[in-house]
Structures are given as structure tokens and as C-alpha cells.
């Protein structure tokens, strides 16, 4: 049977070599197995990490920005649905055609059109591109109706900040806008979210971190091309804190309307707590515009407007306080002991110091006036005299006690300190020594002196509350946390001095010969005590004085005097202080006082303890005749 | 002459005999491996039989039929057909030069209308047949004589050169290695392997110069995959991440994140082992490797039990071919060898590879069924 004897030999060789081959194969498999062990056991965690990095993408979710409310719960800043249209390039065969169709429903501007095409080229085709934002409900509904015809178009609802009161609160609440390069110092990853808005001014800026909340995150699984496959987990984040202000929105609105058309500011304060009930700076801008993005024309209009709508005049407008400063000088004089308030000074209309004449606003003079008379008449000569007597140092010290020349850590950013001049300040600034003439001018609130409307309100509050160092506060609570200021410390002014100053103010308003008698309040239980101020902006030359000082109506707007008025009420038991500054308003008594009076009336009407003011008497527009005051 | 073809028990086998001789356990093993493939293809399609798992199953079914037919045909028929089959395959391979069309940057296929034939695949099997037939006819002494080596050198060299030209480095290497292994098993003297090994080392620089740029790139990338993580190194890096992140027990069937999120390329073909290892972990990977080892050991055993040299060499050749597929594919996805397009046998999606493999297993089974046949060195025509 065996056909070939050599086959045995061949088989032996074959068997031997088959064993070698089999062994080699097993060895190779051993190698493969150990390689798998190495990758899947020893290196497993490392590769798992790499795999997670590959696949999981964190998408930030913007938290809802905290609302801002007034003291009664009126919404001052909220979030509104932002109806928008998105385009997903990969879902449309022809972007141009889709846009053409969309254009019939929602008109697109040239720039929008170009931007969409550019974005579509630049970003991955599955990422939605914002085509149009802030659509009206009607437009949005139209898009939804036509959606089946609009391949790749997706109606979407986002969130946008909304300021229902627009201009009335622009300077207090501020606005939000897109994140700029500078803001990126803030490490919050939210800032990198496209379309994210942060607070850029006002409370929106100061309380930005509280209002902003913390980012939520959606962990999504993405494939190798970055397309989202599914959501793995979602953390909605923490919405921003709700902020409640001390403001009274109705009052704020009224004051805004009352000052409309002027470059002006008004502050209403609770003299005991410092609560700011109203803080108005006109003209203003609409913060809602900033949210969307201003047009160049709007921006230029704001910048070039001589009434400076972008400046918050309540805290950044610095004005010579004029005659409203006279109470401070009076208090300094009383507490110095160098002046007897009952002693009379003769006002002839002018005094001479060296070879300089100092004039009273009343050319013919007031005759003999004591301290109360001089406040009532706002006699300048009396205050030149007592200022000369007590010196700048005492005036300076007293001004600081009343909160002038200082900032209070007010919640709205941009607070200016004003200026209370001193010998040291003048030497440091100009290098020249203090002149006695400068003391005289300071005595009537002119010269170097500068104060903001907020400072004037604080000054008046401290005067009316019995000399307590009250500070303004605008924020009542942030989230759950109430913000209370500690009880105000005494400022160190004698009751006698305060009482005198207050009585002077009472006469200004309530004495028939007071400069603001016509701007008095005489409804039952309501009365205010005030002080007019007219701050000279230009220098009146000797020639002009001799030929007759031009009236404000005769000169251009920006050279007219500033009109000021500060007041507290009720006279018997003061609770509120108000300050009004009308830039180039010519006359404190004529322009500022009636506004302050009307505001104060509303304040008193709204005061919960005021039972007398009932019925429907709304704050009437002033019928007061123009007064003339210096 | 006739009794020369009788088996040891002295009789020709009937179809019934063959049916009982058929190793059903082996078929089960093949089925088990293919099933793991179906499962992975089902997973690739996110839990759908379409488009891969179902078609693969159909092909496997056809493959099983082919296996049966080939297995029950007398081994001597195959021996007689060895040279003609090789001739046809070679002709086709030459034909690709003229008739082949370009696909995926390489000229590999012939379109026969109903099937796109890849002659190089056919060549791998027919080369084994032809070499087995050739060495069957030589005594052990003759094998190591130079003049008897000319024919096998040409048999291996010509298709090697032709596939290299296509260019298909992977298949060319497979053809060469299978050929060399058959020389080794036929009993070629050791000295040839020592000399050959040294010559191969010397030839490396020459061979490097002959490589296409993309092939060079692959080798370079293999040596340092991190150098180009998003380019040509991407595949191997992502493969290692997917495989490594699978851990011991894997992420679970159909839960493979890397593969399902398309970080893993070619996951239904060349990189299917990565996906399996990601989803089923070390346990799953070793299970599959274990099944493969069983197939290989079966092939080796068949060779050792066979009483004719043709059958022995055929069994070994097919086994080695099978082994090389497994090794190159798995070592590639594990980052041990450069990326070359070699499928994972029975598991990767692909028609030609599946049919070629089942054809090979058919031959192996034919060898097994007819293992007791003793065949003279020069049996002449069987029919």
C-alpha cells in the first residue's frame, strides 16, 4: 500500500516543523493577548480619559439674569422672550434661496444677509446661525407658519434683558451689552458664550456677579465631527439673584417726567435710613437699545448731545452748590462761637476786600440782616462777612460733616466726590496759597466748591435728621440677603446750629418774603423747608456789572446759571429730603424749587403715615409763577 | 493504479461516509466566530441588521454552502485542479493590469458584472493549492535542490510582484509569507531561511525606495503616530483609545462610545476588532482570539493527521493564511504593525474575504475528510 517510502521522512520533517509553526503562532497570540492586557488593563484609565475628552462636550447654559424690582415689587429689569430665527446650513440645499424665501416673511437687511452667508461659510454646517433677533410676535408667528417651506430655518426663543421703564431708569439700573475684550479678565466661562450680555453700567454693572448667577452646563455627547448626539446630563445652573431697590418707581417716573426737557438731576432720600426713593438724571437713553446694539447714528446722537444723556448727573454731575451751601456756613459760624446769629450785618449790595468788590445778588442790598433773615433772603453779603470771620478751615470741616467732598460707597458706579477746597488742596493743586477772597466766595457756595445732587440730598438729610451721618442706599436686598446700613453716627454739629439752619430753610419756603415762598406746599399736614441756589457759571465782568447784568434769558443756554433747590419735609417731623439741580436753569427759585415741591408733594402723599393726604389729588403740574432770586 | 487512491481502510468513501467524517465541531467554531461578527455589525448599525449584519449573514450562508461543496469533493480532484486554478488566478491577476478598474486609489478588482472579483484574494488560495501540489510531488531531498526551487520561486514571485504593483502591499506580503511558510513546511533546508533572512534585511533599503509615498507615510506614522494625530496617525490613535477605554469588561454591547460616535474609522471593516474590544472588553477580545486559536490548532491537527503531503501542506497553508489575517489585523488595530488593509477573518464586513475564507475552510475540511487517503507523488489524472 505504501507507495512512497520517502513520505515517512517527509512527514517527520513536516511534524517537527508544524510543531515549531504552531508554537510560533501561540507565541504570537500570547503577544497579542499581552498587548491587549497592556492597553485594556494597564493603560485603560488613561485611554478612558482620552475617550471622554473625545466624546463629551460641555455646553454652557446661560442662567436667567436676576430681576431688579423697586421697593413695591414693580419690575425694573426683567428678562423677556427673544423671538429669533436660526438657520442650520446643513439642512438647506441652498442658503441663498432659503434667505430669499425668509425675506418675504421677515425682511432682512443687507448686513444681516451678508453676515449669515459669511457665518455659514465659516462655521460647521450643523451649527445654527442667528439670522434675525427680537422679532415681534406677529413676525415670529409668520416664520412658524412658513417653516415647512423654509428648509433649514428654525424659529427659536431665547432670553433678552428688558427694561420696561426705559429712559426713566437708565442711569440707575444701567444696561447690559455684549462682552467686550476688556471684560474677559473675568474668568467666568459664561462670558465666552455667544450672545451673552453682561452689565455695563449702573446697577447692572455693580451687581453683575450677583445678577448673573452661575452657569449651568449641559454635558452633551458629540461625534468626531462635533455634532451633538445626545444630552448626557444637565445642570441648569443658578439663576441670578433678585435685587430689590429702595426706589419708588412711581415717584421716579413722576420726577423724570417733571424734569423732561432739561439737563437736570433730582434725588429723593429718606433722611433717617438713607433709602433713595428716586434718582433721576435727564435726559437719558433707552437701555433697551444697548441690549440689541446701538446704531452708529443713535450713538453719535448720544455723544454729541450737549445735555449729556450718557452722564448720570445725580452722582457724576458736579455743580457749585451756590446758596444751598449757606446752611453749612451758618452751622459752622454758630458752632465756631465767633458769630452771634442774632447780630445783624448791613447789606449794601457790595463789600470790598482789598481792591476787589464782592456783590450781593440784590444790587441795592438787603439792609440789616441777621442769620435767619440772610438765609431767608439768601443774602450774600452776610455770608461773605461770616465766612471771612470763621475762615475756610471751619467751613471745610463743616462741609465734610455734611457729607460734601466725599463718596459714600453708593451702589451705582461712577460716584464723584465733588470738591471741598482747603488750604492744603489749593497749594497741592495750584501751588499758590489760599486767598481770603476765596473764603468769601466759598461762603456763598461758589468758587472751587462742587457738589453732586446726591451729596446735596445727603447734606439736606443730615441737616434734617438731627445731624446723623446718614448715607444713601439704593439696594434693599440681593437675593435672600437684606442690605441694611448700620445706624448713622452723629456728625458732631450742635442742635442749636442745626435748628437755626432748619428754621432758615423753613422761612425760605414758608415766610412770605422767603425766596421760595411761591414753591411752598400748603396742603394740610404737608409743608417743606427748602433752600434755593443759583450757581453762577460765567464770570460777570466789572463792565457788565456797571452796564447792568444781563438776565439769563439774554445769554446762550450754556452760559446761564445752574438752578438748585434742596428741601426736606414735613417741616414739623422731617422724613424726606430732596435735591434738584437744573443745569443752566437760570434760577433756583424759579426752575428748581417748583419741581422739588411737586416731587415732595408726591412723596408725602405716598408716605404711609400721611393720613391727611387722601383723595385723588395727583401731583399737579406747577402753576407757580416765576420768582426772581439771586 | 486505482488502489493507490484508496484510503487506509482500503475503500473509497461514499458521500454518507464523508458526511459522518465531516467535523461538525469545526463548523460550529466557524459559526461562533462569524456570529461575533454579526453581533458587531449589528452594533455598528446602531442595532439594525441593515445594512451590514444581514448581508454578512447571507454571505456567510452562501459561504457555508461553498464550504460543504468543496469539503465533500474528493481531495484528489482538488489536487488535479491545483495548477489550472492557479493558472486562472494568475491570468486574472495579469488581467487586472489591463481590465481592472480603479477603486480607492488602487487597481485591485475585475468587474465580472455580477461580482467585483479581487484576483489577489483568489491567488492566495490557489497559490497554496499549487505549492501543495508541487511539493507533494517532490521527495524531501529534491525540495532543497536549487533546480526544484525555480518553479515555486516563480509561483510565489510573479503574483507577489503583480499584487505589489496594484499596489496592495498587504496582500503581497501575505502571498509571500504564505509561500515561504509552505517552503518551510515542505522541508526546505534551514540554510535557505538563514540566507534568505539576511538577504531580506539587506533588501529593506531597496524595498523602501520602491514603496509608494502613502505606504511610506503609513510606516512612518506607525513608528510615531502622535506626530500627526489628525492625519494619518488618526486611525491608530483613535483605535488605541477605543480599545484601551474598553477595559476588562468593555462598555457593553452597542455602548461603544468611540466607535458609535465615529471617532473610529472603518469600524465595520478593518477596525471591527477595536469596536469589539471597546464594547466587550478584554474578555470579549480574548474570547474571539481564543476561538481563532482553536481554529488554528484544528488546522494544525488536520495537517498532522493527514496521510498525504498535498493535504498536509494545504491544511497548513490555509491555516497560516488565516493566521496571518488575524495577526496583521489585530496587531494593526493595537498599534503593533502599520496600518494595512487586512480584514479580520469571518468578522469584518466584506464579501470576497468571506467567500475566500469559506473556500479555504472547504479545502481544509476536504483534507480532513480525506485525511486517510494516501496519494502517490505522481498520481496522474484522477478522472
Short mmCIF file of C-alpha atoms in Angstrom, two decimals, chain A residues 83-510:
data_model
loop_
_atom_site.label_atom_id
_atom_site.label_comp_id
_atom_site.label_asym_id
_atom_site.label_seq_id
_atom_site.Cartn_x
_atom_site.Cartn_y
_atom_site.Cartn_z
CA UNK A 83 -38.01 85.59 19.31
CA UNK A 84 -35.35 84.80 16.81
CA UNK A 85 -34.74 82.91 13.64
CA UNK A 86 -31.88 80.50 13.29
CA UNK A 87 -30.50 78.89 10.18
CA UNK A 88 -28.92 75.46 10.14
CA UNK A 89 -26.88 75.44 6.95
CA UNK A 90 -26.72 71.70 6.52
CA UNK A 91 -30.49 71.41 6.49
CA UNK A 92 -30.93 73.57 3.46
CA UNK A 93 -29.82 72.75 -0.05
CA UNK A 94 -29.41 76.41 -0.98
CA UNK A 95 -28.88 79.06 1.68
CA UNK A 96 -29.45 81.99 -0.68
CA UNK A 97 -32.75 80.59 -1.79
CA UNK A 98 -33.84 79.97 1.78
CA UNK A 99 -32.93 83.51 2.74
CA UNK A 100 -34.83 84.86 -0.25
CA UNK A 101 -37.90 82.99 0.92
CA UNK A 102 -37.39 84.08 4.51
CA UNK A 103 -37.00 87.66 3.37
CA UNK A 104 -40.63 87.65 2.29
CA UNK A 105 -41.69 86.82 5.83
CA UNK A 106 -39.08 88.67 7.84
CA UNK A 107 -37.33 91.44 5.96
CA UNK A 108 -33.57 91.07 6.22
CA UNK A 109 -31.13 93.90 5.93
CA UNK A 110 -28.18 93.80 3.59
CA UNK A 111 -25.80 93.43 6.52
CA UNK A 112 -27.78 90.60 8.07
CA UNK A 113 -27.84 88.82 4.74
CA UNK A 114 -24.10 89.11 4.27
CA UNK A 115 -23.35 88.13 7.84
CA UNK A 116 -25.41 84.96 7.59
CA UNK A 117 -23.64 83.90 4.40
CA UNK A 118 -20.27 84.65 5.96
CA UNK A 119 -21.05 82.75 9.13
CA UNK A 120 -22.36 79.83 7.11
CA UNK A 121 -19.05 79.61 5.30
CA UNK A 122 -17.02 79.81 8.47
CA UNK A 123 -18.75 77.52 10.91
CA UNK A 124 -19.59 73.83 10.70
CA UNK A 125 -22.76 73.22 8.76
CA UNK A 126 -24.68 71.78 11.70
CA UNK A 127 -24.23 74.81 13.97
CA UNK A 128 -27.21 77.15 13.98
CA UNK A 129 -26.59 80.71 12.84
CA UNK A 130 -28.66 83.57 14.17
CA UNK A 131 -30.38 85.22 11.23
CA UNK A 132 -32.61 87.70 12.97
CA UNK A 133 -33.38 88.58 16.58
CA UNK A 134 -36.01 90.39 18.61
CA UNK A 135 -38.82 89.66 16.24
CA UNK A 136 -42.32 90.74 17.01
CA UNK A 137 -44.78 88.06 17.93
CA UNK A 138 -46.53 88.53 14.61
CA UNK A 139 -43.32 88.08 12.65
CA UNK A 140 -42.38 85.09 14.74
CA UNK A 141 -45.75 83.52 14.13
CA UNK A 142 -45.33 84.10 10.40
CA UNK A 143 -42.00 82.31 10.46
CA UNK A 144 -43.57 79.41 12.27
CA UNK A 145 -46.39 79.19 9.74
CA UNK A 146 -43.99 79.21 6.82
CA UNK A 147 -41.47 76.91 8.45
CA UNK A 148 -42.34 73.89 6.26
CA UNK A 149 -41.31 75.89 3.18
CA UNK A 150 -38.18 77.24 4.77
CA UNK A 151 -35.69 74.42 4.78
CA UNK A 152 -33.06 74.86 7.46
CA UNK A 153 -34.87 77.73 9.16
CA UNK A 154 -35.59 77.24 12.81
CA UNK A 155 -37.68 79.61 14.93
CA UNK A 156 -36.23 79.81 18.42
CA UNK A 157 -36.97 81.57 21.66
CA UNK A 158 -34.09 82.98 23.66
CA UNK A 159 -33.89 85.42 26.53
CA UNK A 160 -33.13 89.08 26.40
CA UNK A 161 -32.95 91.77 29.05
CA UNK A 162 -35.86 94.12 29.14
CA UNK A 163 -36.26 97.45 30.89
CA UNK A 164 -39.96 98.22 30.96
CA UNK A 165 -39.42 101.78 32.12
CA UNK A 166 -36.83 102.61 29.53
CA UNK A 167 -35.26 106.01 29.98
CA UNK A 168 -36.61 106.64 33.47
CA UNK A 169 -34.15 104.22 34.99
CA UNK A 170 -31.32 104.25 32.52
CA UNK A 171 -28.80 105.77 34.91
CA UNK A 172 -29.75 103.78 37.96
CA UNK A 173 -30.22 100.32 36.56
CA UNK A 174 -27.86 100.77 33.64
CA UNK A 175 -27.81 98.31 30.81
CA UNK A 176 -26.33 95.09 29.64
CA UNK A 177 -24.43 94.61 26.42
CA UNK A 178 -22.23 92.16 24.62
CA UNK A 179 -18.99 91.16 26.27
CA UNK A 180 -16.03 93.16 25.10
CA UNK A 181 -12.37 92.29 25.02
CA UNK A 182 -11.75 94.13 28.27
CA UNK A 183 -14.38 92.16 30.16
CA UNK A 184 -12.53 88.93 29.53
CA UNK A 185 -10.33 89.45 32.58
CA UNK A 186 -13.31 87.94 34.32
CA UNK A 187 -12.73 84.23 34.09
CA UNK A 188 -16.38 83.21 34.11
CA UNK A 189 -16.79 80.84 31.18
CA UNK A 190 -20.23 82.35 30.58
CA UNK A 191 -18.56 85.35 29.04
CA UNK A 192 -17.46 83.26 26.15
CA UNK A 193 -20.99 82.19 25.32
CA UNK A 194 -22.02 83.74 22.04
CA UNK A 195 -24.65 86.39 22.58
CA UNK A 196 -24.02 86.61 26.31
CA UNK A 197 -24.68 90.01 27.85
CA UNK A 198 -23.11 91.49 30.94
CA UNK A 199 -23.84 94.58 32.98
CA UNK A 200 -22.06 97.55 31.50
CA UNK A 201 -23.29 100.40 33.62
CA UNK A 202 -25.37 101.26 36.64
CA UNK A 203 -26.52 98.54 38.98
CA UNK A 204 -26.35 96.04 36.18
CA UNK A 205 -22.61 96.55 36.26
CA UNK A 206 -22.08 96.93 40.00
CA UNK A 207 -24.19 93.90 40.87
CA UNK A 208 -23.28 91.97 37.77
CA UNK A 209 -21.90 88.95 39.55
CA UNK A 210 -24.97 88.69 41.78
CA UNK A 211 -27.39 89.22 38.93
CA UNK A 212 -25.56 86.94 36.60
CA UNK A 213 -25.93 83.71 38.53
CA UNK A 214 -23.78 80.73 37.78
CA UNK A 215 -23.55 78.87 34.55
CA UNK A 216 -25.46 75.73 34.02
CA UNK A 217 -23.97 73.06 31.88
CA UNK A 218 -25.29 70.51 29.57
CA UNK A 219 -22.96 67.63 29.01
CA UNK A 220 -23.52 66.50 25.51
CA UNK A 221 -22.08 63.69 23.60
CA UNK A 222 -20.55 64.72 20.33
CA UNK A 223 -19.30 62.63 17.50
CA UNK A 224 -16.00 63.01 15.72
CA UNK A 225 -17.35 65.95 13.72
CA UNK A 226 -18.62 67.80 16.78
CA UNK A 227 -22.28 67.19 16.10
CA UNK A 228 -24.35 66.78 19.23
CA UNK A 229 -25.70 63.26 19.54
CA UNK A 230 -27.50 63.44 22.86
CA UNK A 231 -27.56 65.15 26.17
CA UNK A 232 -25.93 63.16 28.96
CA UNK A 233 -26.72 65.36 31.91
CA UNK A 234 -27.97 68.83 32.51
CA UNK A 235 -27.26 71.24 35.30
CA UNK A 236 -29.50 74.26 34.93
CA UNK A 237 -27.13 76.42 36.97
CA UNK A 238 -28.21 79.01 39.49
CA UNK A 239 -30.29 81.91 38.29
CA UNK A 240 -29.07 85.33 39.25
CA UNK A 241 -30.25 86.90 42.49
CA UNK A 242 -33.29 89.08 42.56
CA UNK A 243 -32.37 92.61 43.52
CA UNK A 244 -34.84 94.83 45.33
CA UNK A 245 -34.16 98.55 45.34
CA UNK A 246 -35.24 101.30 47.69
CA UNK A 247 -36.64 103.18 44.71
CA UNK A 248 -40.27 104.06 44.32
CA UNK A 249 -40.88 103.64 40.64
CA UNK A 250 -43.98 105.84 40.54
CA UNK A 251 -42.03 108.64 42.14
CA UNK A 252 -39.11 108.02 39.86
CA UNK A 253 -41.34 108.20 36.82
CA UNK A 254 -43.04 111.33 38.00
CA UNK A 255 -39.75 113.07 38.70
CA UNK A 256 -38.47 112.03 35.32
CA UNK A 257 -41.47 113.49 33.59
CA UNK A 258 -41.23 116.61 35.68
CA UNK A 259 -37.63 117.20 34.58
CA UNK A 260 -38.18 116.25 30.98
CA UNK A 261 -36.63 118.63 28.52
CA UNK A 262 -33.99 119.83 30.93
CA UNK A 263 -30.47 118.70 31.64
CA UNK A 264 -31.23 118.04 35.26
CA UNK A 265 -30.96 115.73 38.20
CA UNK A 266 -33.09 115.03 41.25
CA UNK A 267 -32.56 112.81 44.26
CA UNK A 268 -35.15 111.92 46.89
CA UNK A 269 -33.91 110.38 50.12
CA UNK A 270 -35.32 109.07 53.35
CA UNK A 271 -33.40 111.20 55.83
CA UNK A 272 -33.31 108.51 58.52
CA UNK A 273 -32.43 105.40 56.55
CA UNK A 274 -30.71 106.88 53.55
CA UNK A 275 -33.08 105.00 51.24
CA UNK A 276 -33.01 106.62 47.84
CA UNK A 277 -36.61 106.85 46.68
CA UNK A 278 -35.87 108.48 43.39
CA UNK A 279 -32.74 109.23 41.46
CA UNK A 280 -33.34 110.99 38.20
CA UNK A 281 -30.91 112.24 35.62
CA UNK A 282 -32.26 113.72 32.44
CA UNK A 283 -32.06 113.42 29.57
CA UNK A 284 -31.41 109.71 29.44
CA UNK A 285 -31.19 106.95 26.88
CA UNK A 286 -33.14 103.79 26.42
CA UNK A 287 -31.14 100.96 27.97
CA UNK A 288 -33.05 98.51 25.78
CA UNK A 289 -31.20 99.90 22.78
CA UNK A 290 -27.84 98.88 24.20
CA UNK A 291 -29.04 95.36 24.63
CA UNK A 292 -29.62 94.93 20.94
CA UNK A 293 -26.66 97.03 19.91
CA UNK A 294 -26.78 100.72 19.16
CA UNK A 295 -26.74 102.08 15.67
CA UNK A 296 -23.93 104.46 14.93
CA UNK A 297 -26.42 107.29 14.46
CA UNK A 298 -28.02 106.72 17.85
CA UNK A 299 -24.63 106.55 19.48
CA UNK A 300 -23.41 109.73 17.84
CA UNK A 301 -26.62 111.41 18.88
CA UNK A 302 -25.99 110.46 22.50
CA UNK A 303 -22.36 111.54 22.41
CA UNK A 304 -22.95 114.85 20.75
CA UNK A 305 -25.99 115.89 22.74
CA UNK A 306 -24.94 118.93 24.86
CA UNK A 307 -27.36 117.78 27.56
CA UNK A 308 -25.09 114.75 28.02
CA UNK A 309 -27.63 111.96 28.27
CA UNK A 310 -24.95 109.36 29.00
CA UNK A 311 -23.82 111.08 32.21
CA UNK A 312 -25.57 110.13 35.42
CA UNK A 313 -25.84 113.66 36.75
CA UNK A 314 -27.04 112.60 40.21
CA UNK A 315 -23.64 111.22 41.09
CA UNK A 316 -21.31 112.40 38.35
CA UNK A 317 -22.65 115.86 37.78
CA UNK A 318 -20.61 118.24 39.96
CA UNK A 319 -22.05 121.70 40.45
CA UNK A 320 -21.21 124.66 42.62
CA UNK A 321 -23.82 124.29 45.40
CA UNK A 322 -24.40 128.03 45.45
CA UNK A 323 -26.73 129.29 48.13
CA UNK A 324 -27.77 125.80 49.14
CA UNK A 325 -24.38 125.74 50.88
CA UNK A 326 -25.29 128.62 53.13
CA UNK A 327 -26.75 126.36 55.85
CA UNK A 328 -23.37 124.67 56.15
CA UNK A 329 -21.62 128.01 56.52
CA UNK A 330 -24.25 129.14 59.03
CA UNK A 331 -23.78 125.97 61.08
CA UNK A 332 -20.01 126.42 61.00
CA UNK A 333 -20.42 130.00 62.13
CA UNK A 334 -22.72 129.08 65.03
CA UNK A 335 -20.53 126.22 66.22
CA UNK A 336 -17.38 128.34 65.95
CA UNK A 337 -18.75 130.67 68.58
CA UNK A 338 -17.37 133.60 66.63
CA UNK A 339 -20.70 134.66 65.25
CA UNK A 340 -23.80 135.63 67.13
CA UNK A 341 -26.66 134.61 64.89
CA UNK A 342 -28.81 137.41 66.14
CA UNK A 343 -26.26 140.08 65.39
CA UNK A 344 -27.15 141.99 62.26
CA UNK A 345 -24.94 142.72 59.31
CA UNK A 346 -25.62 145.56 56.98
CA UNK A 347 -26.00 144.54 53.35
CA UNK A 348 -25.43 147.43 50.99
CA UNK A 349 -25.22 145.21 47.93
CA UNK A 350 -21.46 145.08 47.94
CA UNK A 351 -18.43 144.76 50.16
CA UNK A 352 -14.88 145.46 49.31
CA UNK A 353 -11.94 143.30 50.24
CA UNK A 354 -8.59 144.70 49.22
CA UNK A 355 -9.24 146.13 45.80
CA UNK A 356 -11.97 143.58 45.00
CA UNK A 357 -15.69 144.19 45.18
CA UNK A 358 -17.97 141.35 46.27
CA UNK A 359 -21.58 141.78 45.28
CA UNK A 360 -24.88 140.59 46.66
CA UNK A 361 -27.39 139.20 44.15
CA UNK A 362 -29.60 142.10 45.18
CA UNK A 363 -27.82 145.18 43.89
CA UNK A 364 -29.46 147.59 46.28
CA UNK A 365 -28.77 145.39 49.27
CA UNK A 366 -30.90 143.83 51.99
CA UNK A 367 -30.16 146.35 54.70
CA UNK A 368 -29.58 144.94 58.19
CA UNK A 369 -29.99 141.17 58.29
CA UNK A 370 -29.35 138.55 60.96
CA UNK A 371 -28.62 134.88 60.22
CA UNK A 372 -32.22 133.74 59.77
CA UNK A 373 -33.04 136.71 57.58
CA UNK A 374 -29.99 136.16 55.47
CA UNK A 375 -30.86 132.52 54.81
CA UNK A 376 -34.43 133.50 54.02
CA UNK A 377 -33.34 136.22 51.62
CA UNK A 378 -30.26 134.33 50.58
CA UNK A 379 -28.25 137.47 51.30
CA UNK A 380 -24.72 137.08 50.04
CA UNK A 381 -23.11 139.94 51.97
CA UNK A 382 -23.99 138.35 55.33
CA UNK A 383 -22.30 135.12 54.32
CA UNK A 384 -19.24 136.92 52.96
CA UNK A 385 -18.93 138.52 56.36
CA UNK A 386 -19.30 135.43 58.49
CA UNK A 387 -17.12 133.36 56.15
CA UNK A 388 -14.40 135.97 56.48
CA UNK A 389 -14.83 135.77 60.23
CA UNK A 390 -14.63 131.99 60.65
CA UNK A 391 -12.20 131.19 57.84
CA UNK A 392 -12.03 128.45 55.22
CA UNK A 393 -10.83 125.75 57.64
CA UNK A 394 -14.04 125.75 59.66
CA UNK A 395 -16.15 125.86 56.53
CA UNK A 396 -14.23 122.97 55.07
CA UNK A 397 -14.59 120.92 58.25
CA UNK A 398 -18.31 121.54 58.42
CA UNK A 399 -18.79 120.72 54.71
CA UNK A 400 -17.23 117.31 55.30
CA UNK A 401 -19.50 116.70 58.29
CA UNK A 402 -22.44 117.20 55.97
CA UNK A 403 -21.02 114.70 53.55
CA UNK A 404 -19.70 117.06 50.91
CA UNK A 405 -16.41 116.30 49.20
CA UNK A 406 -16.91 112.62 49.93
CA UNK A 407 -18.17 109.46 48.35
CA UNK A 408 -20.49 107.09 50.18
CA UNK A 409 -19.87 103.76 48.52
CA UNK A 410 -23.11 104.22 46.67
CA UNK A 411 -24.30 101.20 44.72
CA UNK A 412 -24.42 102.91 41.37
CA UNK A 413 -20.90 103.09 39.99
CA UNK A 414 -19.39 106.38 38.90
CA UNK A 415 -19.85 108.35 42.10
CA UNK A 416 -17.87 111.61 42.05
CA UNK A 417 -16.64 113.17 45.29
CA UNK A 418 -17.32 116.77 44.40
CA UNK A 419 -14.88 119.23 45.90
CA UNK A 420 -14.49 120.98 49.22
CA UNK A 421 -11.46 123.21 48.84
CA UNK A 422 -8.90 123.68 51.61
CA UNK A 423 -5.62 125.44 52.01
CA UNK A 424 -3.72 122.21 51.54
CA UNK A 425 -5.76 121.28 48.49
CA UNK A 426 -5.13 124.63 46.83
CA UNK A 427 -1.41 124.53 47.47
CA UNK A 428 -1.17 121.00 46.13
CA UNK A 429 -3.25 121.79 43.08
CA UNK A 430 -2.16 125.28 42.06
CA UNK A 431 0.92 125.84 44.15
CA UNK A 432 -0.48 129.14 45.34
CA UNK A 433 -1.55 129.98 48.90
CA UNK A 434 -5.19 130.39 49.88
CA UNK A 435 -6.64 133.84 49.35
CA UNK A 436 -9.12 135.38 51.71
CA UNK A 437 -11.34 136.34 48.75
CA UNK A 438 -11.71 132.67 48.02
CA UNK A 439 -13.06 132.14 51.51
CA UNK A 440 -15.70 134.76 50.80
CA UNK A 441 -16.80 133.08 47.57
CA UNK A 442 -16.84 129.71 49.32
CA UNK A 443 -19.17 131.30 51.88
CA UNK A 444 -21.87 131.53 49.22
CA UNK A 445 -21.17 128.11 47.78
CA UNK A 446 -19.24 129.29 44.76
CA UNK A 447 -15.62 129.26 43.73
CA UNK A 448 -13.97 125.91 43.92
CA UNK A 449 -16.85 124.22 45.70
CA UNK A 450 -18.51 121.39 43.84
CA UNK A 451 -21.22 119.02 44.92
CA UNK A 452 -23.30 116.35 43.25
CA UNK A 453 -27.09 116.26 43.55
CA UNK A 454 -26.72 113.12 45.66
CA UNK A 455 -24.39 114.97 48.02
CA UNK A 456 -26.86 117.83 48.26
CA UNK A 457 -29.57 115.35 49.22
CA UNK A 458 -27.28 113.84 51.84
CA UNK A 459 -26.38 117.29 53.14
CA UNK A 460 -30.06 118.14 53.49
CA UNK A 461 -30.83 114.79 55.12
CA UNK A 462 -28.13 115.23 57.74
CA UNK A 463 -29.39 118.70 58.44
CA UNK A 464 -32.97 117.50 58.80
CA UNK A 465 -32.36 114.28 60.73
CA UNK A 466 -30.64 115.99 63.63
CA UNK A 467 -27.09 115.62 62.49
CA UNK A 468 -26.80 111.91 61.80
CA UNK A 469 -24.25 110.75 59.25
CA UNK A 470 -26.80 109.04 57.08
CA UNK A 471 -25.54 107.56 53.80
CA UNK A 472 -27.56 106.94 50.69
CA UNK A 473 -28.53 103.41 49.87
CA UNK A 474 -30.26 102.12 46.82
CA UNK A 475 -30.25 98.37 47.26
CA UNK A 476 -32.58 96.87 49.78
CA UNK A 477 -31.77 93.25 49.23
CA UNK A 478 -29.85 90.98 46.93
CA UNK A 479 -31.35 87.54 46.76
CA UNK A 480 -32.22 86.47 50.28
CA UNK A 481 -29.75 88.81 51.83
CA UNK A 482 -31.04 92.16 53.04
CA UNK A 483 -28.67 95.08 52.96
CA UNK A 484 -29.01 97.33 55.92
CA UNK A 485 -26.80 100.17 56.87
CA UNK A 486 -25.80 100.48 60.49
CA UNK A 487 -27.49 103.31 62.43
CA UNK A 488 -25.97 106.61 61.46
CA UNK A 489 -23.48 108.19 63.85
CA UNK A 490 -23.83 111.83 64.92
CA UNK A 491 -21.80 114.15 62.71
CA UNK A 492 -20.90 116.43 65.60
CA UNK A 493 -22.93 119.54 64.91
CA UNK A 494 -24.76 121.31 67.72
CA UNK A 495 -28.53 121.13 67.83
CA UNK A 496 -28.59 124.88 68.05
CA UNK A 497 -26.75 125.26 64.78
CA UNK A 498 -28.98 122.67 63.08
CA UNK A 499 -32.13 124.26 64.46
CA UNK A 500 -31.07 127.65 63.16
CA UNK A 501 -30.29 126.31 59.72
CA UNK A 502 -33.60 124.46 59.61
CA UNK A 503 -35.53 127.49 60.70
CA UNK A 504 -33.80 129.47 57.99
CA UNK A 505 -34.93 126.94 55.44
CA UNK A 506 -38.42 126.96 56.86
CA UNK A 507 -38.56 130.71 56.28
CA UNK A 508 -37.24 130.37 52.74
CA UNK A 509 -40.31 128.36 51.90
CA UNK A 510 -42.91 129.46 54.32
#
